[in-house]
XYZ file of N, CA, C and O in Angstrom:
700
model
N -13.543 -21.052 13.612
C -12.577 -20.364 12.731
C -11.824 -21.501 11.988
O -11.837 -22.530 12.235
N -11.127 -20.975 10.987
C -10.375 -22.001 10.234
C -9.259 -22.450 11.064
O -8.652 -21.778 11.840
N -9.000 -23.781 10.843
C -7.796 -24.377 11.655
C -8.305 -24.811 13.011
O -7.479 -25.325 13.810
N -9.517 -24.632 13.356
C -10.122 -25.168 14.562
C -9.906 -24.189 15.800
O -10.395 -24.564 16.868
N -9.398 -23.005 15.582
C -9.287 -22.086 16.679
C -10.064 -20.824 16.287
O -10.060 -20.300 15.205
N -10.824 -20.374 17.287
C -11.603 -19.134 17.040
C -10.616 -17.945 16.766
O -9.573 -17.839 17.455
N -10.748 -17.201 15.697
C -9.918 -16.156 15.339
C -8.645 -16.530 14.532
O -7.882 -15.753 14.196
N -8.451 -17.808 14.242
C -7.340 -18.249 13.566
C -7.423 -17.835 12.066
O -8.592 -17.708 11.537
N -6.360 -17.598 11.449
C -6.355 -17.121 10.039
C -5.430 -17.982 9.189
O -4.305 -18.344 9.662
N -5.741 -18.297 7.976
C -4.959 -18.903 7.048
C -3.946 -17.979 6.445
O -4.422 -16.852 5.969
N -2.645 -18.183 6.481
C -1.711 -17.266 5.802
C -0.975 -18.039 4.679
O -0.774 -19.291 4.778
N -0.713 -17.273 3.537
C -0.074 -17.859 2.436
C 1.117 -16.936 2.012
O 0.946 -15.764 2.008
N 2.193 -17.499 1.827
C 3.349 -16.793 1.281
C 3.955 -17.547 0.150
O 3.965 -18.682 0.147
N 4.370 -16.771 -0.876
C 5.009 -17.442 -1.979
C 6.200 -16.735 -2.424
O 6.409 -15.561 -2.128
N 7.288 -17.506 -2.914
C 8.525 -16.965 -3.279
C 8.647 -17.087 -4.789
O 8.195 -18.091 -5.400
N 9.050 -15.979 -5.377
C 9.162 -15.966 -6.831
C 10.623 -15.922 -7.325
O 11.501 -15.604 -6.461
N 10.900 -16.220 -8.628
C 12.244 -16.136 -8.980
C 12.725 -14.637 -9.060
O 11.811 -13.763 -9.295
N 13.940 -14.419 -8.974
C 14.466 -13.102 -9.026
C 14.359 -12.548 -10.460
O 14.667 -13.176 -11.400
N 13.930 -11.255 -10.555
C 13.905 -10.632 -11.907
C 14.819 -9.415 -11.988
O 14.905 -8.488 -11.262
N 15.820 -9.531 -12.993
C 16.745 -8.555 -13.182
C 16.093 -7.165 -13.433
O 16.576 -6.087 -12.976
N 14.883 -7.216 -14.075
C 14.313 -5.895 -14.444
C 13.800 -5.057 -13.264
O 13.563 -3.916 -13.299
N 13.667 -5.839 -12.101
C 13.233 -5.150 -10.968
C 14.329 -4.746 -9.989
O 14.050 -4.161 -8.989
N 15.473 -5.151 -10.339
C 16.648 -4.962 -9.339
C 16.902 -3.453 -9.231
O 17.186 -3.016 -8.104
N 16.784 -2.662 -10.312
C 16.911 -1.204 -10.226
C 15.998 -0.557 -9.261
O 16.296 0.352 -8.483
N 14.738 -0.999 -9.355
C 13.667 -0.395 -8.483
C 14.034 -0.863 -7.026
O 13.913 -0.088 -6.172
N 14.408 -2.116 -6.829
C 14.658 -2.667 -5.503
C 15.855 -1.714 -4.818
O 15.775 -1.384 -3.700
N 16.775 -1.390 -5.678
C 18.017 -0.661 -5.207
C 17.466 0.794 -4.761
O 18.021 1.387 -3.782
N 16.409 1.314 -5.316
C 15.887 2.703 -4.918
C 15.112 2.502 -3.633
O 15.098 3.498 -2.855
N 14.477 1.348 -3.453
C 13.583 1.246 -2.331
C 14.312 0.598 -1.103
O 13.755 0.750 0.122
N 15.482 -0.062 -1.182
C 16.053 -0.659 0.025
C 17.517 -0.249 0.094
O 18.185 -0.177 -0.916
N 17.950 -0.022 1.339
C 19.343 0.322 1.610
C 19.752 -0.512 2.795
O 19.148 -0.375 3.847
N 20.722 -1.359 2.608
C 21.166 -2.239 3.763
C 20.007 -3.029 4.375
O 19.943 -3.050 5.628
N 19.132 -3.512 3.601
C 18.091 -4.306 3.940
C 16.831 -3.472 4.641
O 15.885 -4.104 5.046
N 16.919 -2.245 4.638
C 15.877 -1.359 5.198
C 15.079 -0.698 4.055
O 15.674 -0.072 3.272
N 13.815 -0.793 4.127
C 12.951 -0.042 3.149
C 13.132 1.464 3.473
O 13.198 1.823 4.600
N 13.153 2.248 2.329
C 13.359 3.615 2.584
C 12.596 4.448 1.486
O 12.225 3.885 0.437
N 12.416 5.669 1.761
C 11.688 6.638 0.790
C 12.700 7.602 0.364
O 13.361 8.278 1.144
N 12.822 7.761 -0.940
C 13.692 8.832 -1.504
C 12.927 9.510 -2.548
O 11.869 9.121 -3.165
N 13.350 10.908 -2.954
C 12.668 11.443 -4.071
C 12.772 10.760 -5.317
O 11.657 10.708 -6.127
N 13.771 9.973 -5.622
C 13.933 9.307 -6.867
C 12.834 8.137 -6.924
O 12.210 7.945 -7.926
N 12.641 7.450 -5.779
C 11.585 6.441 -5.730
C 10.284 7.021 -5.886
O 9.383 6.455 -6.517
N 9.978 8.072 -5.172
C 8.647 8.751 -5.291
C 8.358 9.197 -6.764
O 7.235 9.126 -7.300
N 9.342 9.676 -7.486
C 9.106 10.082 -8.833
C 8.664 8.955 -9.737
O 8.032 9.126 -10.710
N 9.008 7.703 -9.433
C 8.544 6.521 -10.066
C 7.136 6.144 -9.839
O 6.524 5.249 -10.446
N 6.571 6.735 -8.717
C 5.332 6.189 -8.197
C 4.092 6.812 -9.047
O 3.941 8.084 -9.063
N 3.440 5.992 -9.760
C 2.324 6.441 -10.648
C 1.010 6.232 -9.919
O 0.990 5.649 -8.885
N -0.031 6.530 -10.476
C -1.413 6.207 -9.890
C -1.591 4.700 -9.697
O -2.058 4.204 -8.749
N -1.104 3.894 -10.640
C -1.048 2.363 -10.524
C -0.257 2.051 -9.268
O -0.611 1.260 -8.463
N 0.935 2.641 -9.070
C 1.736 2.352 -7.890
C 1.084 2.733 -6.613
O 1.186 2.083 -5.594
N 0.360 3.942 -6.653
C -0.404 4.269 -5.425
C -1.431 3.234 -5.080
O -1.700 2.918 -3.935
N -2.131 2.776 -6.180
C -3.146 1.779 -5.984
C -2.517 0.419 -5.392
O -3.150 -0.086 -4.398
N -1.405 0.013 -5.885
C -0.785 -1.221 -5.397
C -0.385 -0.974 -3.915
O -0.606 -1.832 -3.048
N 0.228 0.204 -3.588
C 0.543 0.534 -2.229
C -0.629 0.405 -1.334
O -0.633 -0.125 -0.162
N -1.752 1.117 -1.678
C -2.956 1.180 -0.887
C -3.401 -0.290 -0.730
O -3.916 -0.702 0.361
N -3.522 -1.116 -1.796
C -4.045 -2.454 -1.695
C -3.206 -3.302 -0.764
O -3.692 -4.211 -0.098
N -1.912 -3.092 -0.577
C -1.149 -3.699 0.392
C -1.109 -3.156 1.712
O -1.414 -3.959 2.639
N -0.943 -1.891 1.866
C -0.793 -1.383 3.106
C -1.948 -0.425 3.643
O -1.858 0.123 4.705
N -2.949 -0.201 2.777
C -3.954 0.685 3.144
C -5.182 0.023 3.747
O -5.500 -1.093 3.624
N -5.869 0.928 4.462
C -7.179 0.502 5.062
C -8.225 1.667 4.751
O -7.839 2.830 4.711
N -9.456 1.240 4.771
C -10.515 2.179 4.560
C -11.512 2.108 5.719
O -11.904 1.008 6.173
N -11.901 3.324 6.235
C -12.819 3.306 7.335
C -13.969 4.240 6.765
O -13.655 5.324 6.218
N -15.182 3.805 6.950
C -16.302 4.559 6.628
C -17.114 5.000 7.779
O -17.543 4.232 8.596
N -17.167 6.331 7.942
C -17.948 6.876 9.038
C -19.161 7.545 8.391
O -19.088 8.640 7.818
N -20.349 6.859 8.348
C -21.451 7.333 7.530
C -21.088 7.095 6.080
O -20.781 6.107 5.617
N -21.133 8.287 5.330
C -20.815 8.403 3.960
C -19.477 8.865 3.690
O -19.071 9.144 2.605
N -18.689 9.261 4.797
C -17.362 9.782 4.659
C -16.268 8.759 4.742
O -16.063 8.154 5.729
N -15.473 8.640 3.651
C -14.278 7.695 3.711
C -13.104 8.271 4.377
O -12.873 9.479 4.367
N -12.415 7.441 5.067
C -11.109 7.888 5.625
C -10.116 6.778 5.284
O -10.202 5.567 5.631
N -9.064 7.128 4.542
C -7.960 6.183 4.039
C -6.773 6.461 5.046
O -6.507 7.495 5.410
N -6.234 5.248 5.373
C -4.958 5.187 6.198
C -4.029 4.328 5.499
O -4.448 3.249 5.127
N -2.794 4.638 5.460
C -1.795 3.771 4.913
C -0.676 3.512 5.958
O -0.128 4.409 6.539
N -0.483 2.295 6.225
C 0.483 1.841 7.245
C 1.860 2.123 6.707
O 2.312 1.551 5.644
N 2.659 3.034 7.239
C 3.967 3.491 6.862
C 4.900 3.464 8.101
O 5.888 4.204 8.131
N 4.677 2.482 8.878
C 5.413 2.424 10.185
C 7.005 2.185 9.980
O 7.678 2.473 10.856
N 7.377 1.707 8.840
C 8.786 1.372 8.661
C 9.553 2.693 8.324
O 10.746 2.627 8.337
N 8.891 3.731 8.012
C 9.545 4.977 7.591
C 9.752 5.945 8.750
O 9.042 5.954 9.676
N 10.948 6.713 8.525
C 11.125 7.817 9.513
C 10.181 8.936 9.375
O 9.444 9.034 8.357
N 10.268 9.867 10.360
C 9.375 10.996 10.317
C 9.855 11.790 9.157
O 9.052 12.405 8.477
N 11.090 11.940 8.797
C 11.658 12.655 7.701
C 11.078 12.014 6.515
O 10.617 12.777 5.541
N 11.039 10.665 6.296
C 10.478 10.156 5.186
C 8.919 10.381 5.056
O 8.374 10.552 3.947
N 8.271 10.314 6.190
C 6.831 10.629 6.237
C 6.581 12.085 5.640
O 5.737 12.362 4.784
N 7.396 13.001 6.040
C 7.285 14.410 5.591
C 7.487 14.429 4.098
O 6.844 15.129 3.419
N 8.457 13.676 3.571
C 8.831 13.635 2.108
C 7.520 13.107 1.402
O 7.173 13.642 0.354
N 6.861 12.108 1.918
C 5.772 11.458 1.228
C 4.655 12.457 1.153
O 3.999 12.626 0.213
N 4.279 13.158 2.363
C 3.285 14.075 2.331
C 3.487 15.235 1.403
O 2.543 15.700 0.714
N 4.655 15.792 1.341
C 4.969 16.747 0.433
C 4.778 16.377 -0.989
O 4.249 17.168 -1.840
N 5.270 15.181 -1.337
C 5.116 14.537 -2.713
C 3.691 14.392 -3.099
O 3.241 14.806 -4.149
N 2.886 13.837 -2.065
C 1.435 13.665 -2.398
C 0.750 14.945 -2.680
O -0.114 15.010 -3.664
N 1.164 15.975 -1.955
C 0.505 17.249 -2.144
C 0.969 17.899 -3.480
O 0.152 18.413 -4.321
N 2.306 17.848 -3.815
C 2.790 18.404 -5.082
C 2.309 17.633 -6.251
O 2.015 18.253 -7.355
N 2.310 16.345 -6.192
C 1.993 15.505 -7.346
C 0.500 15.358 -7.560
O 0.016 15.319 -8.759
N -0.302 15.195 -6.523
C -1.767 14.882 -6.611
C -2.683 15.858 -6.010
O -3.895 15.708 -6.054
N -2.113 16.849 -5.376
C -3.005 17.737 -4.556
C -3.652 17.131 -3.358
O -4.720 17.552 -2.936
N -3.089 16.089 -2.850
C -3.646 15.423 -1.672
C -2.790 15.755 -0.395
O -1.583 15.665 -0.384
N -3.562 16.287 0.577
C -2.986 16.621 1.913
C -3.113 15.512 2.839
O -4.193 15.232 3.363
N -1.983 14.808 3.113
C -1.985 13.738 4.097
C -1.605 14.185 5.373
O -0.762 15.112 5.537
N -2.057 13.551 6.412
C -1.686 13.903 7.789
C -0.764 12.708 8.339
O -0.965 11.600 7.978
N 0.077 13.045 9.158
C 1.036 12.103 9.788
C 0.392 11.834 11.127
O 0.360 12.715 11.943
N -0.027 10.598 11.431
C -0.525 10.238 12.733
C 0.594 9.392 13.441
O 1.091 8.513 12.866
N 0.873 9.791 14.612
C 1.887 9.069 15.441
C 1.094 7.971 16.187
O 0.052 8.305 16.731
N 1.634 6.804 16.120
C 0.919 5.606 16.739
C 2.037 4.871 17.573
O 3.213 5.063 17.362
N 1.511 3.978 18.443
C 2.376 3.086 19.167
C 2.061 1.708 18.752
O 0.865 1.280 18.742
N 3.073 1.070 18.232
C 2.926 -0.323 17.787
C 4.017 -1.241 18.397
O 5.202 -0.932 18.388
N 3.413 -2.221 19.204
C 4.263 -3.156 19.958
C 5.271 -2.408 20.797
O 6.418 -2.655 20.984
N 4.749 -1.375 21.453
C 5.519 -0.554 22.488
C 6.414 0.429 21.775
O 7.228 1.130 22.511
N 6.513 0.575 20.533
C 7.338 1.447 19.788
C 6.623 2.556 19.162
O 5.608 2.376 18.595
N 7.231 3.773 19.128
C 6.590 4.916 18.426
C 6.785 4.700 16.950
O 7.840 4.267 16.441
N 5.696 4.943 16.270
C 5.729 4.887 14.777
C 4.786 5.942 14.206
O 4.261 6.692 14.915
N 4.626 5.934 12.928
C 3.676 6.813 12.269
C 2.949 6.168 11.126
O 3.419 5.060 10.540
N 1.855 6.724 10.720
C 1.117 6.256 9.662
C 0.458 7.481 8.846
O 0.473 8.559 9.459
N 0.051 7.332 7.584
C -0.500 8.386 6.904
C -2.017 8.306 6.979
O -2.612 7.216 6.787
N -2.660 9.427 7.163
C -4.131 9.432 7.239
C -4.715 10.546 6.317
O -4.032 11.645 6.253
N -5.752 10.206 5.577
C -6.404 11.159 4.693
C -7.739 11.528 5.285
O -8.568 10.519 5.551
N -8.125 12.802 5.423
C -9.441 13.092 5.801
C -10.364 12.862 4.579
O -10.014 12.519 3.580
N -11.652 13.003 4.888
C -12.720 12.712 3.906
C -12.453 13.186 2.505
O -12.400 12.443 1.593
N -12.330 14.531 2.394
C -12.184 15.131 0.974
C -10.835 14.565 0.313
O -10.844 14.351 -0.840
N -9.723 14.457 1.127
C -8.513 13.975 0.574
C -8.655 12.462 0.172
O -8.103 12.037 -0.794
N -9.403 11.799 1.017
C -9.603 10.321 0.768
C -10.412 10.155 -0.567
O -10.077 9.358 -1.321
N -11.431 11.009 -0.773
C -12.125 10.948 -2.026
C -11.277 11.209 -3.234
O -11.370 10.513 -4.213
N -10.401 12.237 -3.050
C -9.542 12.563 -4.222
C -8.579 11.332 -4.479
O -8.352 10.919 -5.614
N -7.975 10.710 -3.459
C -7.126 9.558 -3.490
C -7.867 8.440 -4.202
O -7.303 7.830 -5.046
N -9.105 8.149 -3.719
C -9.872 6.965 -4.221
C -10.186 7.213 -5.774
O -10.227 6.310 -6.461
N -10.452 8.461 -6.109
C -10.727 8.739 -7.602
C -9.439 8.340 -8.405
O -9.668 7.821 -9.513
N -8.349 8.637 -7.901
C -7.030 8.460 -8.630
C -6.839 6.920 -8.712
O -6.419 6.409 -9.727
N -7.030 6.111 -7.689
C -6.594 4.751 -7.623
C -7.689 3.741 -8.158
O -7.358 2.670 -8.559
N -9.019 4.128 -8.025
C -10.077 3.273 -8.352
C -9.860 2.524 -9.817
O -10.099 1.334 -9.742
N -9.427 3.211 -10.858
C -9.229 2.445 -12.082
C -8.242 1.322 -12.065
O -8.168 0.537 -12.880
N -7.383 1.244 -10.939
C -6.327 0.292 -10.957
C -6.542 -0.746 -9.933
O -5.753 -1.609 -9.619
N -7.751 -0.697 -9.276
C -8.066 -1.758 -8.126
C -8.973 -2.812 -8.839
O -10.064 -2.642 -9.173
N -8.366 -4.045 -8.961
C -9.158 -5.106 -9.570
C -10.258 -5.660 -8.658
O -10.341 -5.374 -7.537
N -11.080 -6.432 -9.331
C -12.274 -7.074 -8.554
C -11.902 -7.654 -7.262
O -12.689 -7.407 -6.269
N -10.878 -8.356 -7.207
C -10.531 -9.079 -5.915
C -10.191 -8.152 -4.876
O -10.137 -8.616 -3.670
N -9.952 -6.905 -5.120
C -9.599 -5.955 -4.010
C -10.529 -4.842 -3.971
O -10.319 -3.952 -3.100
N -11.622 -4.989 -4.587
C -12.745 -3.876 -4.474
C -13.262 -3.685 -3.053
O -13.799 -2.598 -2.820
N -13.137 -4.680 -2.233
C -13.654 -4.507 -0.890
C -12.887 -3.378 -0.170
O -13.370 -2.840 0.845
N -11.797 -2.942 -0.674
C -11.031 -1.834 -0.040
C -11.537 -0.458 -0.584
O -10.963 0.520 -0.188
N -12.537 -0.445 -1.403
C -13.105 0.784 -1.859
C -14.525 0.991 -1.413
O -15.265 -0.116 -1.283
N -15.020 2.215 -1.199
C -16.359 2.498 -0.946
C -17.179 1.961 -2.119
O -16.758 2.067 -3.315
N -18.514 1.669 -1.895
C -19.325 1.188 -3.031
C -19.242 2.127 -4.230
O -19.301 1.539 -5.429
N -19.257 3.356 -4.055
C -19.426 4.272 -5.185
C -18.158 4.291 -6.126
O -18.071 4.853 -7.218
N -17.074 3.711 -5.569
C -15.746 3.687 -6.334
C -15.488 2.307 -6.925
O -14.613 2.176 -7.698
N -16.359 1.300 -6.748
C -16.252 0.036 -7.337
C -16.619 -0.062 -8.641
O -17.416 0.724 -9.163
N -16.071 -1.076 -9.413
C -16.475 -1.292 -10.747
C -15.778 -0.302 -11.796
O -16.213 -0.323 -12.943
N -14.826 0.322 -11.432
C -14.060 1.284 -12.361
C -12.848 0.765 -12.882
O -12.110 1.401 -13.616
N -12.539 -0.467 -12.524
C -11.221 -1.007 -12.949
C -11.018 -1.090 -14.440
O -11.908 -1.408 -15.168
N -9.872 -0.711 -14.917
C -9.514 -0.800 -16.296
C -8.202 -1.741 -16.360
O -7.451 -1.678 -15.462
N -8.137 -2.563 -17.346
C -7.009 -3.375 -17.518
C -5.887 -2.536 -18.054
O -5.786 -2.355 -19.275
N -5.148 -1.997 -17.125
C -4.048 -1.040 -17.537
C -2.973 -1.656 -18.478
O -2.473 -0.966 -19.265
N -2.778 -2.933 -18.385
C -1.747 -3.618 -19.244
C -2.220 -3.616 -20.645
O -1.374 -3.710 -21.590
N -3.491 -3.359 -20.916
C -3.980 -3.279 -22.277
C -4.171 -1.902 -22.811
O -4.485 -1.733 -24.005
N -4.178 -0.952 -21.887
C -4.613 0.463 -22.328
C -3.514 1.411 -22.211
O -3.675 2.559 -22.547
N -2.397 1.075 -21.619
C -1.341 1.951 -21.263
C 0.120 1.463 -21.456
O 0.366 0.200 -21.155
N 0.973 2.159 -21.960
C 2.422 1.878 -22.069
C 3.070 2.006 -20.700
O 4.167 1.358 -20.521
N 2.312 2.617 -19.717
C 2.891 2.754 -18.383
C 3.126 1.453 -17.639
O 4.008 1.201 -16.840
N 2.337 0.500 -18.013
C 2.402 -0.809 -17.318
C 2.858 -1.940 -18.228
O 2.448 -2.008 -19.379
N 3.763 -2.647 -17.761
C 4.208 -3.953 -18.523
C 4.002 -5.096 -17.695
O 4.070 -4.973 -16.397
N 3.671 -6.188 -18.187
C 3.455 -7.445 -17.271
C 4.833 -7.812 -16.603
O 5.834 -7.886 -17.350
N 4.783 -8.064 -15.400
C 5.860 -8.573 -14.712
C 5.530 -9.951 -14.124
O 5.135 -10.134 -13.022
N 5.746 -10.929 -15.041
C 5.384 -12.363 -14.570
C 6.720 -12.913 -13.962
O 7.780 -12.636 -14.446
N 6.576 -13.677 -13.004
C 7.721 -14.291 -12.329
C 7.339 -15.783 -11.993
O 6.229 -16.052 -11.495
N 8.177 -16.623 -12.161
C 8.029 -18.040 -11.835
C 7.794 -18.132 -10.340
O 8.640 -17.634 -9.564
N 6.760 -18.816 -9.766
C 6.521 -19.088 -8.470
C 7.448 -20.285 -8.135
O 7.317 -21.371 -8.754
N 8.293 -20.089 -7.176
C 9.355 -21.153 -6.886
C 8.735 -22.029 -5.661
O 8.984 -23.218 -5.618
N 7.975 -21.400 -4.704
C 7.435 -22.182 -3.593
C 6.268 -21.362 -3.053
O 6.225 -20.250 -3.116
N 5.364 -22.237 -2.426
C 4.190 -21.735 -1.765
C 4.252 -22.270 -0.353
O 4.325 -23.484 -0.187
N 3.957 -21.444 0.642
C 3.967 -21.859 2.053
C 2.623 -21.507 2.624
O 2.149 -20.284 2.580
N 1.923 -22.417 3.214
C 0.618 -22.210 3.899
C 0.780 -22.531 5.333
O 1.373 -23.586 5.679
N 0.115 -21.688 6.115
C 0.157 -22.117 7.570
C -1.048 -21.424 8.221
O -1.637 -20.437 7.712
N -1.429 -21.911 9.378
C -2.601 -21.410 10.102
C -2.036 -20.648 11.345
O -1.263 -21.315 12.108
N -2.334 -19.393 11.537
C -1.965 -18.667 12.757
C -3.129 -18.720 13.740
O -4.165 -18.226 13.360
N -2.850 -19.278 14.839
C -3.852 -19.211 15.864
C -3.514 -18.177 16.954
O -2.282 -17.998 17.303
N -4.404 -17.430 17.390
C -4.113 -16.404 18.453
C -3.594 -17.123 19.712
O -4.001 -18.172 19.995
N -2.791 -16.411 20.450
C -2.268 -16.877 21.685
C -3.398 -16.922 22.766
O -4.181 -16.004 22.804
N -3.356 -17.982 23.487
C -4.388 -18.097 24.582
C -3.549 -18.322 25.855
O -2.553 -18.954 25.883
N -4.082 -17.745 26.917
C -3.380 -17.804 28.254
C -4.316 -18.457 29.169
O -5.391 -18.468 29.174
């Protein structure tokens, strides 16, 4: 593996300059340092936003030809999960399930979409998934990327100066 340890992984984190244009969105998403879901924040979530969320926190599982999408939403309360599932159904006709999971000994939840719901979700987000993230899509949804910044007023470029880059290798614990 990289770094000389079997299973070790290279991690990269970068810090960017603060942008005033994103402060309003940040205020909707965070309260006292905790990420939260509100109706106001969900109203701002577009298909592009869904794609970004999936590319960050989503996973794809293929059982034969049936896709199953899961989105890690462990930071949210059960009430927030219910709000998200209601919003996905009302906005996009997607019925998400709330799966209860145990992570590091704590109860949490994640969102899971069954095959038909996953297909509907993937149809919506595929045009917003660039080549570098196409591995998160089943083969039949790849190659649909459109450069939204050139075709839609919905998206504006948000460039930020990169202030620092941190690289490190995480090696699994051995006993």
